[in-house]
PDB file of C-alpha atoms in Angstrom:
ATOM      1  CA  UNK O 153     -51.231 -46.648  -9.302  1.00 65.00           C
ATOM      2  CA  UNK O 154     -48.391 -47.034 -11.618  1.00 77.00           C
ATOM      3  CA  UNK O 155     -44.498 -46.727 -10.233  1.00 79.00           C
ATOM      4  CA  UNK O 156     -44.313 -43.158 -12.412  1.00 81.00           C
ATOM      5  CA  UNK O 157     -47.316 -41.627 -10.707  1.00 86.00           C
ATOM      6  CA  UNK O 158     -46.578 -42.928  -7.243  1.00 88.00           C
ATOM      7  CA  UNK O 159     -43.004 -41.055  -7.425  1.00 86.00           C
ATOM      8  CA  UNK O 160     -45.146 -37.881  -8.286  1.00 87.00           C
ATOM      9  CA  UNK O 161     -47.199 -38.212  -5.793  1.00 90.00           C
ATOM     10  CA  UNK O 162     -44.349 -39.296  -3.259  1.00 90.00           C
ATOM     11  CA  UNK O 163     -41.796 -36.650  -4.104  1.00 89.00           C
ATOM     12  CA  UNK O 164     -44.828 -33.764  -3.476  1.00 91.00           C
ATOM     13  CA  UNK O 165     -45.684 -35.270   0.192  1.00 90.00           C
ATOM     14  CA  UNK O 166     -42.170 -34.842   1.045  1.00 87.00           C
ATOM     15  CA  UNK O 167     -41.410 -31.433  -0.505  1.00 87.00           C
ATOM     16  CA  UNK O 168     -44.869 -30.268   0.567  1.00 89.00           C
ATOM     17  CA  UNK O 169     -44.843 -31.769   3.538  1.00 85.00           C
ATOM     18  CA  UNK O 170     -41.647 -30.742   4.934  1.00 81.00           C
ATOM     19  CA  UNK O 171     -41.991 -27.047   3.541  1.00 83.00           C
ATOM     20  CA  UNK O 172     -45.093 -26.521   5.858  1.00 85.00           C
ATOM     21  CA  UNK O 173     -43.777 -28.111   8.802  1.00 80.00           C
ATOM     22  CA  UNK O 174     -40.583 -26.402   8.683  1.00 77.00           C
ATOM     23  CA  UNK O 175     -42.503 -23.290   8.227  1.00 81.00           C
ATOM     24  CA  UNK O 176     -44.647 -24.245  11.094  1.00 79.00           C
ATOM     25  CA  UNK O 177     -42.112 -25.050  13.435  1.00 74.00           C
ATOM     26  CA  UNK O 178     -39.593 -22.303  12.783  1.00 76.00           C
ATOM     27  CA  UNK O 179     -42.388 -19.979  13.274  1.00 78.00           C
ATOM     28  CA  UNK O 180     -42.844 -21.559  16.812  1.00 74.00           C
ATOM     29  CA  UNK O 181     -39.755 -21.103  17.891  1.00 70.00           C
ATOM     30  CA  UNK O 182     -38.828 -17.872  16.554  1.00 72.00           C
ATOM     31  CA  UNK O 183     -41.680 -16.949  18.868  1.00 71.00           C
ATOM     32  CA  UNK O 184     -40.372 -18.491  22.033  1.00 67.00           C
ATOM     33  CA  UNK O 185     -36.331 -17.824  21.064  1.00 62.00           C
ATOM     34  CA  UNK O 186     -34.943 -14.791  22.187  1.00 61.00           C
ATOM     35  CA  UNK O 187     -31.678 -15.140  20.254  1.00 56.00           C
ATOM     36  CA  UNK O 188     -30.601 -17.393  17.913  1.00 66.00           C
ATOM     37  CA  UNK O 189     -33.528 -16.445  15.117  1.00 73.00           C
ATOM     38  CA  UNK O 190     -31.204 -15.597  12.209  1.00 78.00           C
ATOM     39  CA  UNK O 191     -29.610 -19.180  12.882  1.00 77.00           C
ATOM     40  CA  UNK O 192     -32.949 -20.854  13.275  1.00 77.00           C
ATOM     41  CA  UNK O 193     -34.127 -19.191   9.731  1.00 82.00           C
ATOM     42  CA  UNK O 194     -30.425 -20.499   8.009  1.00 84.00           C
ATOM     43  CA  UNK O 195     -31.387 -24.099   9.568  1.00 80.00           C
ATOM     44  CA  UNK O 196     -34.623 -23.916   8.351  1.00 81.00           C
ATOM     45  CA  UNK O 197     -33.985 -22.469   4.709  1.00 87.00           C
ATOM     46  CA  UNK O 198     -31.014 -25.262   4.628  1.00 85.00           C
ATOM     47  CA  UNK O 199     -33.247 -27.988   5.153  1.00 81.00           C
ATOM     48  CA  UNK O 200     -35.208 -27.100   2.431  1.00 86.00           C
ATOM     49  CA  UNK O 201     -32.533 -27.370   0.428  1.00 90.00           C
ATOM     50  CA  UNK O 202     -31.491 -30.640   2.206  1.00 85.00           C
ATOM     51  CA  UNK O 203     -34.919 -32.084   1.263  1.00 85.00           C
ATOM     52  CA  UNK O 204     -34.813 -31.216  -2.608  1.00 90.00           C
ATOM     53  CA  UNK O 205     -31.443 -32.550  -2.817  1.00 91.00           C
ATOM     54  CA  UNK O 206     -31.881 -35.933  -1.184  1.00 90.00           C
ATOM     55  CA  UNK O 207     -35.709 -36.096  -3.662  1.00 91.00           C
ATOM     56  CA  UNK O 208     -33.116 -35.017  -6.427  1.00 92.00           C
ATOM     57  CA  UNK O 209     -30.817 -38.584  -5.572  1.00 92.00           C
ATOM     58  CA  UNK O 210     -33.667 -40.436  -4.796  1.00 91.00           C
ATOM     59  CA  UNK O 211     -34.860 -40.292  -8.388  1.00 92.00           C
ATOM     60  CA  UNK O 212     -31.434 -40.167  -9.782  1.00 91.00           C
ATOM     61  CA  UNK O 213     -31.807 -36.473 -10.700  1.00 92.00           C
ATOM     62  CA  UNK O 214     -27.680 -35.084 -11.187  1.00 93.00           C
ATOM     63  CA  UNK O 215     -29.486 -31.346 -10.203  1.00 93.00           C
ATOM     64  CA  UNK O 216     -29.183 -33.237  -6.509  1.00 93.00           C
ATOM     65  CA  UNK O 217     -25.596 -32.206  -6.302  1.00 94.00           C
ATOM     66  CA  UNK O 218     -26.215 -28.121  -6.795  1.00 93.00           C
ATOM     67  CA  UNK O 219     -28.491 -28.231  -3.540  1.00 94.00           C
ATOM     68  CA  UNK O 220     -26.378 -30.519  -2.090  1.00 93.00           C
ATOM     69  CA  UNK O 221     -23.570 -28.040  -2.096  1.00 95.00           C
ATOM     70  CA  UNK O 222     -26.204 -25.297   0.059  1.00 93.00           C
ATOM     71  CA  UNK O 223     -27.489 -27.819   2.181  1.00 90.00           C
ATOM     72  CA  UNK O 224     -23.634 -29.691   3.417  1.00 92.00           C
ATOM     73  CA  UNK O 225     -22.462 -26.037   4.024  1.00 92.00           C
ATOM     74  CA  UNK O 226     -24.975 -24.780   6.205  1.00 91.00           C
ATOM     75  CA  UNK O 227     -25.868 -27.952   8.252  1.00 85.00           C
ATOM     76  CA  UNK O 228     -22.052 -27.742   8.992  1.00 88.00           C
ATOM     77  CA  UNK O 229     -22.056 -24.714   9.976  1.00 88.00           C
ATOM     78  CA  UNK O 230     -24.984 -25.209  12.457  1.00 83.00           C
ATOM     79  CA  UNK O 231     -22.782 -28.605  13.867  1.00 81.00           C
ATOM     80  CA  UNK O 232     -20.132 -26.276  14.464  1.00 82.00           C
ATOM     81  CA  UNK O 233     -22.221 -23.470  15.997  1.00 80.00           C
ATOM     82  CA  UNK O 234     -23.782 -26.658  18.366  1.00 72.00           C
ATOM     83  CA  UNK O 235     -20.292 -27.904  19.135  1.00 72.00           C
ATOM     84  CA  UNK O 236     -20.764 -30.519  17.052  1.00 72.00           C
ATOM     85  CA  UNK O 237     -17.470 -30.720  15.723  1.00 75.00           C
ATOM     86  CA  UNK O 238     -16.573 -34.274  14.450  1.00 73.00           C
ATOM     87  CA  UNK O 239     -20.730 -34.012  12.491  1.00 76.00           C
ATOM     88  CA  UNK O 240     -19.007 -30.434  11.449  1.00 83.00           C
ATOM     89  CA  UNK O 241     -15.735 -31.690  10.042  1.00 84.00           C
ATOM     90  CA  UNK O 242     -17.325 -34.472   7.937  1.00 85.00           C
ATOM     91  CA  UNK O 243     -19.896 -32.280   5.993  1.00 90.00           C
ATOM     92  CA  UNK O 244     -17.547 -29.357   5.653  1.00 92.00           C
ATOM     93  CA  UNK O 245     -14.513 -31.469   4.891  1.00 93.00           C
ATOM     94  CA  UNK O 246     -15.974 -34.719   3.283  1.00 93.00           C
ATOM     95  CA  UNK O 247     -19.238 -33.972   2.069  1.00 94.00           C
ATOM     96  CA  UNK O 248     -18.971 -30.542   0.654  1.00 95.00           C
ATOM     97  CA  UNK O 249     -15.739 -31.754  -2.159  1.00 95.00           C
ATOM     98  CA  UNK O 250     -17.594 -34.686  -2.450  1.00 96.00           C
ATOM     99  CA  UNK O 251     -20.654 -33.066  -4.154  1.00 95.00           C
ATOM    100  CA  UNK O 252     -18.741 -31.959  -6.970  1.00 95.00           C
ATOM    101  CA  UNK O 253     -16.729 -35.687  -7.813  1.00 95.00           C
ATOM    102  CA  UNK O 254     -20.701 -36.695  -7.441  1.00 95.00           C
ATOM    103  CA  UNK O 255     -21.676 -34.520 -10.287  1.00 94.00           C
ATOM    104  CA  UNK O 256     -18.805 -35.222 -12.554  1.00 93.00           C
ATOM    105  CA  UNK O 257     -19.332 -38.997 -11.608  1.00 93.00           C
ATOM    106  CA  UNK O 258     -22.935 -39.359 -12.887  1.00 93.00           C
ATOM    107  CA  UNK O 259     -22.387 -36.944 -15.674  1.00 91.00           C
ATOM    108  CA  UNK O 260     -19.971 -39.089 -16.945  1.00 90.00           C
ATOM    109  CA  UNK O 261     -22.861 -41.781 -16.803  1.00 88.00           C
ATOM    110  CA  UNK O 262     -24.804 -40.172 -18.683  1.00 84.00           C
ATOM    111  CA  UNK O 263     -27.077 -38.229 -16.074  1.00 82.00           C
ATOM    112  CA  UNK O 264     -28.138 -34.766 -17.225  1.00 82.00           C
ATOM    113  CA  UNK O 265     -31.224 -32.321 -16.187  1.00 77.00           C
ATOM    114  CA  UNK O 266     -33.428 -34.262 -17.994  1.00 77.00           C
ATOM    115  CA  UNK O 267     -32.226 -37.936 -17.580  1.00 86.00           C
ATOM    116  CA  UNK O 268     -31.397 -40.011 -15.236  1.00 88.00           C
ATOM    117  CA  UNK O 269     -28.128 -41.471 -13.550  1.00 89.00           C
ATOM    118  CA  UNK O 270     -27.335 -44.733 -14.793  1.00 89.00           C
ATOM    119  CA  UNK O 271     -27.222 -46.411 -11.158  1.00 90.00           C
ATOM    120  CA  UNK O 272     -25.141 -49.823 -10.491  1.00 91.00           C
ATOM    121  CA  UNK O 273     -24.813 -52.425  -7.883  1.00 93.00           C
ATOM    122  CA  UNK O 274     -21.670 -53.324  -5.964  1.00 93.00           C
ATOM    123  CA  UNK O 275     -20.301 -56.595  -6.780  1.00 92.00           C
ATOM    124  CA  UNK O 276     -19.591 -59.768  -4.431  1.00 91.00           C
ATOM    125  CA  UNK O 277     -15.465 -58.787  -4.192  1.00 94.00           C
ATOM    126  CA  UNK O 278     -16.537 -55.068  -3.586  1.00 94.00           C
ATOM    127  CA  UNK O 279     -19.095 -56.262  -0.631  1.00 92.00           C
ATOM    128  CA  UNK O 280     -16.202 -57.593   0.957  1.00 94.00           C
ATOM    129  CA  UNK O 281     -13.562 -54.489   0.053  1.00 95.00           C
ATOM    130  CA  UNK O 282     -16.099 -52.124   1.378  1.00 93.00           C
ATOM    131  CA  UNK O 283     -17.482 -53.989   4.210  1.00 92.00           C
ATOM    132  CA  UNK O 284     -14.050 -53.908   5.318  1.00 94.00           C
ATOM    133  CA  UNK O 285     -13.541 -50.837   4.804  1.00 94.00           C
ATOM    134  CA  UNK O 286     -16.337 -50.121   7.268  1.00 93.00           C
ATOM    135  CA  UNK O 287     -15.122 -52.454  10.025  1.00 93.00           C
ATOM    136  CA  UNK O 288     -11.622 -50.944   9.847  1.00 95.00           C
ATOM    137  CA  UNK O 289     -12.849 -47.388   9.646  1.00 93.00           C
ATOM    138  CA  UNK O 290     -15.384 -47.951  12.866  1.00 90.00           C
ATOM    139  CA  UNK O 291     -12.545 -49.032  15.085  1.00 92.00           C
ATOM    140  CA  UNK O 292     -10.489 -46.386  13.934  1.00 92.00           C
ATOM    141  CA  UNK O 293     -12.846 -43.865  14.638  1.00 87.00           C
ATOM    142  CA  UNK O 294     -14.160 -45.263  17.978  1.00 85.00           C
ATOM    143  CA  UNK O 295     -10.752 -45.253  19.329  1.00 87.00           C
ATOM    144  CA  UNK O 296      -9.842 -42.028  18.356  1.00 85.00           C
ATOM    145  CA  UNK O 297     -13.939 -40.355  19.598  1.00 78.00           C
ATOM    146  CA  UNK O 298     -13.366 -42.466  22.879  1.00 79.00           C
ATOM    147  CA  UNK O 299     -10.270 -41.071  23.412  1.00 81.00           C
ATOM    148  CA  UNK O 300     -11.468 -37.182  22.786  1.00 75.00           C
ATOM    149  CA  UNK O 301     -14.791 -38.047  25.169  1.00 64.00           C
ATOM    150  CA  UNK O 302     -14.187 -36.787  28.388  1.00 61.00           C
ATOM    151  CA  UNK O 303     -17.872 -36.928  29.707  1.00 57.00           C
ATOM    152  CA  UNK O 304     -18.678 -40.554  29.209  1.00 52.00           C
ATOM    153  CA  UNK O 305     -17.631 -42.626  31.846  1.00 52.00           C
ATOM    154  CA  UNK O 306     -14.962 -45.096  31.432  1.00 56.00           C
ATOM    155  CA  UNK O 307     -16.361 -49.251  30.612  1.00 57.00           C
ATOM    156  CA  UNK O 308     -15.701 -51.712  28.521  1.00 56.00           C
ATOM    157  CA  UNK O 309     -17.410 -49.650  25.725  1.00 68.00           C
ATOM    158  CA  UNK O 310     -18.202 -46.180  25.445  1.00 69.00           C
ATOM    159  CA  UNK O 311     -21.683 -46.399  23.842  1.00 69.00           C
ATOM    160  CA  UNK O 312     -21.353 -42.507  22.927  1.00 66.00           C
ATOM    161  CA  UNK O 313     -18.575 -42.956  20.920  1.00 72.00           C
ATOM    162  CA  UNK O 314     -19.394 -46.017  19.405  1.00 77.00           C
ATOM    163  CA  UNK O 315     -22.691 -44.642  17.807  1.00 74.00           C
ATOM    164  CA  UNK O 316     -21.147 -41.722  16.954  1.00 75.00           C
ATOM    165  CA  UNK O 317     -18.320 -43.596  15.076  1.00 82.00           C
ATOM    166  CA  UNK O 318     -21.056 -46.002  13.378  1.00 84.00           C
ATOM    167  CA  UNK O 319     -22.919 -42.942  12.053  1.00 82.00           C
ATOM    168  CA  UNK O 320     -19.747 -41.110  10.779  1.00 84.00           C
ATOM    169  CA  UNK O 321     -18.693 -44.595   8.959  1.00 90.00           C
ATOM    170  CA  UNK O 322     -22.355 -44.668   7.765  1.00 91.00           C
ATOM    171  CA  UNK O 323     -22.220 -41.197   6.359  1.00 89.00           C
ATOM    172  CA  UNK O 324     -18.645 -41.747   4.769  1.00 92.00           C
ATOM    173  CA  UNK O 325     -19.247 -44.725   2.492  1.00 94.00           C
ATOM    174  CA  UNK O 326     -23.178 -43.358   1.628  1.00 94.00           C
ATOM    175  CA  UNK O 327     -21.927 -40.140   0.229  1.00 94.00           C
ATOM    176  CA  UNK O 328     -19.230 -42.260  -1.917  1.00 95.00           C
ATOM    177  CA  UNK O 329     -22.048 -44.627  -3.192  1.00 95.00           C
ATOM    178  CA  UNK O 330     -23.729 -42.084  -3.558  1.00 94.00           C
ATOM    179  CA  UNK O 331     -21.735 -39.983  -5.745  1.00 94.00           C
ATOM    180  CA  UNK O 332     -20.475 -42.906  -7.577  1.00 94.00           C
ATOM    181  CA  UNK O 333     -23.837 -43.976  -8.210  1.00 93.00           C
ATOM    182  CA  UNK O 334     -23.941 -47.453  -6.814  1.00 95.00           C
ATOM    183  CA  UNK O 335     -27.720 -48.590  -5.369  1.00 94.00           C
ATOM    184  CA  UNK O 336     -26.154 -49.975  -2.054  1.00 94.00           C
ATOM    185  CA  UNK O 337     -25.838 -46.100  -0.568  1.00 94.00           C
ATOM    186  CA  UNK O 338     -29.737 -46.238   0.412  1.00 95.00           C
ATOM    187  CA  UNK O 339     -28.816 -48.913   3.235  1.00 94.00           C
ATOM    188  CA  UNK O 340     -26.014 -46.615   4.769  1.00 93.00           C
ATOM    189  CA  UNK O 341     -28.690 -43.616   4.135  1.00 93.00           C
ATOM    190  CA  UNK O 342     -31.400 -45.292   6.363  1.00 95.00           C
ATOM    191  CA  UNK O 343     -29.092 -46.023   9.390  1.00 90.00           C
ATOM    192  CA  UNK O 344     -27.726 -42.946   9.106  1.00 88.00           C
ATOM    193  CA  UNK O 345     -31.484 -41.277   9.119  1.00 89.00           C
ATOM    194  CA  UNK O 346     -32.334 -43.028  12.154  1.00 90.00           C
ATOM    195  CA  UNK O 347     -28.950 -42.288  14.090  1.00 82.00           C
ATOM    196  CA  UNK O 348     -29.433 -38.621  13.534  1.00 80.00           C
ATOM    197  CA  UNK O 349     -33.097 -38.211  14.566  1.00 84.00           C
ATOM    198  CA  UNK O 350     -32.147 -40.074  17.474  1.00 80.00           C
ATOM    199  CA  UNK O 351     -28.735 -37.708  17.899  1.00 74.00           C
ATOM    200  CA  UNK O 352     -31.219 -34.058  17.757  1.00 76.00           C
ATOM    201  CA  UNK O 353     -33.908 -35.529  20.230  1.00 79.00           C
ATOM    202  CA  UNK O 354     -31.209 -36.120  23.269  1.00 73.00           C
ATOM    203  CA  UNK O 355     -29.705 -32.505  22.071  1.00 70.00           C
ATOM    204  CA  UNK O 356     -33.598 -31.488  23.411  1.00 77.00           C
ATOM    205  CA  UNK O 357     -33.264 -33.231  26.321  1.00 76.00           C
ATOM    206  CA  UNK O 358     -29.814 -31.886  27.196  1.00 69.00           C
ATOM    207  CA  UNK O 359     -30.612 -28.123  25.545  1.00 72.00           C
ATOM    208  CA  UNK O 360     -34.811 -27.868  25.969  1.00 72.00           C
ATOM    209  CA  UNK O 361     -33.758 -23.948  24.229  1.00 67.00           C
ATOM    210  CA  UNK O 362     -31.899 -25.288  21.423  1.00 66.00           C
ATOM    211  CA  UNK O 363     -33.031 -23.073  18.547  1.00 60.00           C
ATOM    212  CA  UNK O 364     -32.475 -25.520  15.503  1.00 64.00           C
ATOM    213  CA  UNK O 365     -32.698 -29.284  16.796  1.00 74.00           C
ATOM    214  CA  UNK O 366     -36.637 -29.259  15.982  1.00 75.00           C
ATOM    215  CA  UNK O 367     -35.950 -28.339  12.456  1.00 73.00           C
ATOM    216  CA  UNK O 368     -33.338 -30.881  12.201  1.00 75.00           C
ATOM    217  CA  UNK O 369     -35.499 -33.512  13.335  1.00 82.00           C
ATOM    218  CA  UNK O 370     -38.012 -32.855  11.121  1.00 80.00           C
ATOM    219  CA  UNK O 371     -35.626 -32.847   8.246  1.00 78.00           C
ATOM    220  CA  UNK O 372     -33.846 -35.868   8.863  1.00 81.00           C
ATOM    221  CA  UNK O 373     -37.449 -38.084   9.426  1.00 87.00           C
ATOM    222  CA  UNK O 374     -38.382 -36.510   6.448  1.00 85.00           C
ATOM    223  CA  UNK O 375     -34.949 -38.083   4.927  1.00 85.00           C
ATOM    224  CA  UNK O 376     -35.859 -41.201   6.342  1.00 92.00           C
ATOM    225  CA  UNK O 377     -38.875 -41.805   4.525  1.00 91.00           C
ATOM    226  CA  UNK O 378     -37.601 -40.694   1.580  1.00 90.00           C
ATOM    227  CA  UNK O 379     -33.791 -42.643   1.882  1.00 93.00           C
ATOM    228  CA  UNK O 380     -36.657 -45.664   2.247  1.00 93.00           C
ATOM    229  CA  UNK O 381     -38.246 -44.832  -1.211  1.00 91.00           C
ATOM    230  CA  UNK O 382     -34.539 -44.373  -2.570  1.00 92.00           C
ATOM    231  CA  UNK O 383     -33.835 -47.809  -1.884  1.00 94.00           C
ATOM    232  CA  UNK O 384     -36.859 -48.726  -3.950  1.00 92.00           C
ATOM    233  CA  UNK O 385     -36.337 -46.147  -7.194  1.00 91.00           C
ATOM    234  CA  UNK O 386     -32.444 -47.275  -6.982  1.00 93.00           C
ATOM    235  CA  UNK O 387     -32.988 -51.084  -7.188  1.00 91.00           C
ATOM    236  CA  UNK O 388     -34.812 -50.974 -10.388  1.00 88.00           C
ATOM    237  CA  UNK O 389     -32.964 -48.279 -11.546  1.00 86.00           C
ATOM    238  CA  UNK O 390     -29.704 -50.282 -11.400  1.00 87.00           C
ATOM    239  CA  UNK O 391     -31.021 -54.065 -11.994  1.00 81.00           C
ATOM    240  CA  UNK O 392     -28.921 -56.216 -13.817  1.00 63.00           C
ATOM    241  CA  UNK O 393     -25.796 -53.226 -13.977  1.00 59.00           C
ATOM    242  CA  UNK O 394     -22.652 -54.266 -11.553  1.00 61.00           C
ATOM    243  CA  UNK O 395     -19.378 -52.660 -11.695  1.00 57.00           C
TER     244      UNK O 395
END
C-alpha cells in the first residue's frame, strides 16, 4: 500500500471511527445523566471538531486552524465548567490567539486549501534554546501549581503538580511548533495525548457521574494515534528543510 493511500485510509478510521464512538457514547450517557446533557452534546460536537482539526495538521492541511478555533473554545469551556482552571486558561488564553498566528504562519509558507504546509525541522542551537525553554518553564510552573494545590500532601515533590506542569509545558511549545510549522511538535503532541487520557480516567474515578470525561477520553486516544501518524507525515514532509 503506497504512503498516499495509507493516509486515506488512516485519516477515514479516525474520522469514522471517532464519529461513531462519540455518537455511541454520548448516547449512553445522555441516557444515564440527568443534567448536564446540553454540556455533554457541546463536548461531544467539539470533539468532532477537535478530531478534524488535529487530521487537518497531521497532513499539513492550513483548513486545521478554522476547526481549531471551535474545538480550543469549547474544550475550554468544559475545563472551566470541570474546575479545570489552569487546562482552561491555556486553551482559552494560549491556544485560541494562537490558531490564528498558525494560519498566517503556514500561509506565509505557502500552505493553502489545496496544498500543503511547507514543514521544517528545528536546528541543533534551537534544540538547545527550546529545550531550555522547557526546563525553565516546568519549574516555573511546578512552583507556582504546587503552591495553588491545597489537596496534595506536602513531600519532597508534589507528583500532582509536577504532571500537571509537564503537560502544560508540553502543550505550550506543541501549539508553537505547531503553528510555526516545525516537525518536532508531534513529540510534545504524543506526551501530551497520553497525559490527558490519563488526566480524564482519574476525573472517573473521583466523579463516576461526570457527564463529559468519556467523550474526552475517547477524543484524546483518538489524538494519540493520530499525533503518532503526524510524526510520520511531518518527517518526510519536512526532510532536508531546517530553519
Amino acid at each position: 500500500m503506497n504512503d498516499k493511500k495509507f493516509n486515506k485510509w488512516f485519516n477515514t478510521f479516525i474520522l469514522v471511527g471517532m464519529a461513531v464512538v462519540t455518537v455511541v457514547v454520548t448516547a449512553i450517557k445522555f441516557q444515564d445523566t440527568d443534567s448536564g446533557r446540553a454540556m455533554l452534546l457541546i463536548s461531544a460536537f467539539g470533539s468532532l471538531m477537535g478530531v478534524l482539526c488535529t487530521v487537518l495538521a497531521a497532513n499539513g492541511r492550513i483548513l486545521t486552524f478554522l476547526f481549531g478555533i471551535l474545538d480550543v473554545s469549547i474544550y475550554g469551556v468544559m475545563c472551566l465548567i470541570g474546575t479545570k482552571y489552569g487546562n482552561a486558561a491555556l486553551h482559552l488564553l494560549y491556544f485560541l490567539p494562537m490558531q490564528f498566528v498558525g494560519y498566517f504562519q503556514w500561509k506565509n509558507r505557502g500552505a493553502h486549501e489545496e496544498k500543503k504546509v511547507q514543514a521544517r525541522r528545528l536546528s541543533g542551537k534551537q534544540w538547545l534554546l527550546y529545550g531550555g525553554i522547557f526546563l525553565v518553564g516546568l519549574v516555573a510552573a511546578y512552583f507556582i501549581l504546587a503552591a495553588l494545590d491545597k489537596k496534595e500532601a506536602a513531600g519532597v515533590i508534589k507528583w500532582v503538580a509536577m504532571a500537571d506542569a509537564f503537560s502544560m509545558m508540553c502543550n505550550i511549545l506543541g501549539q508553537y511548533l505547531l503553528s510555526t510549522a516545525y516537525m518536532e511538535q508531534w513529540y510534545f503532541w504524543i506526551l501530551v495525548n497520553i497525559s490527558t487520557i490519563i488526566m480524564w480516567v482519574l476525573t472517573i474515578r473521583q466523579e463516576p457521574d461526570s457527564a463529559f470525561a468519556h467523550i474526552y477520553i475517547v477524543k484524546y486516544s483518538f489524538y494519540l494515534l493520530n499525533s503518532l501518524n503526524g510524526l510520520r507525515i511531518w518527517y518526510n514532509l519536512s526532510r532536508g528543510e531546517t530553519a
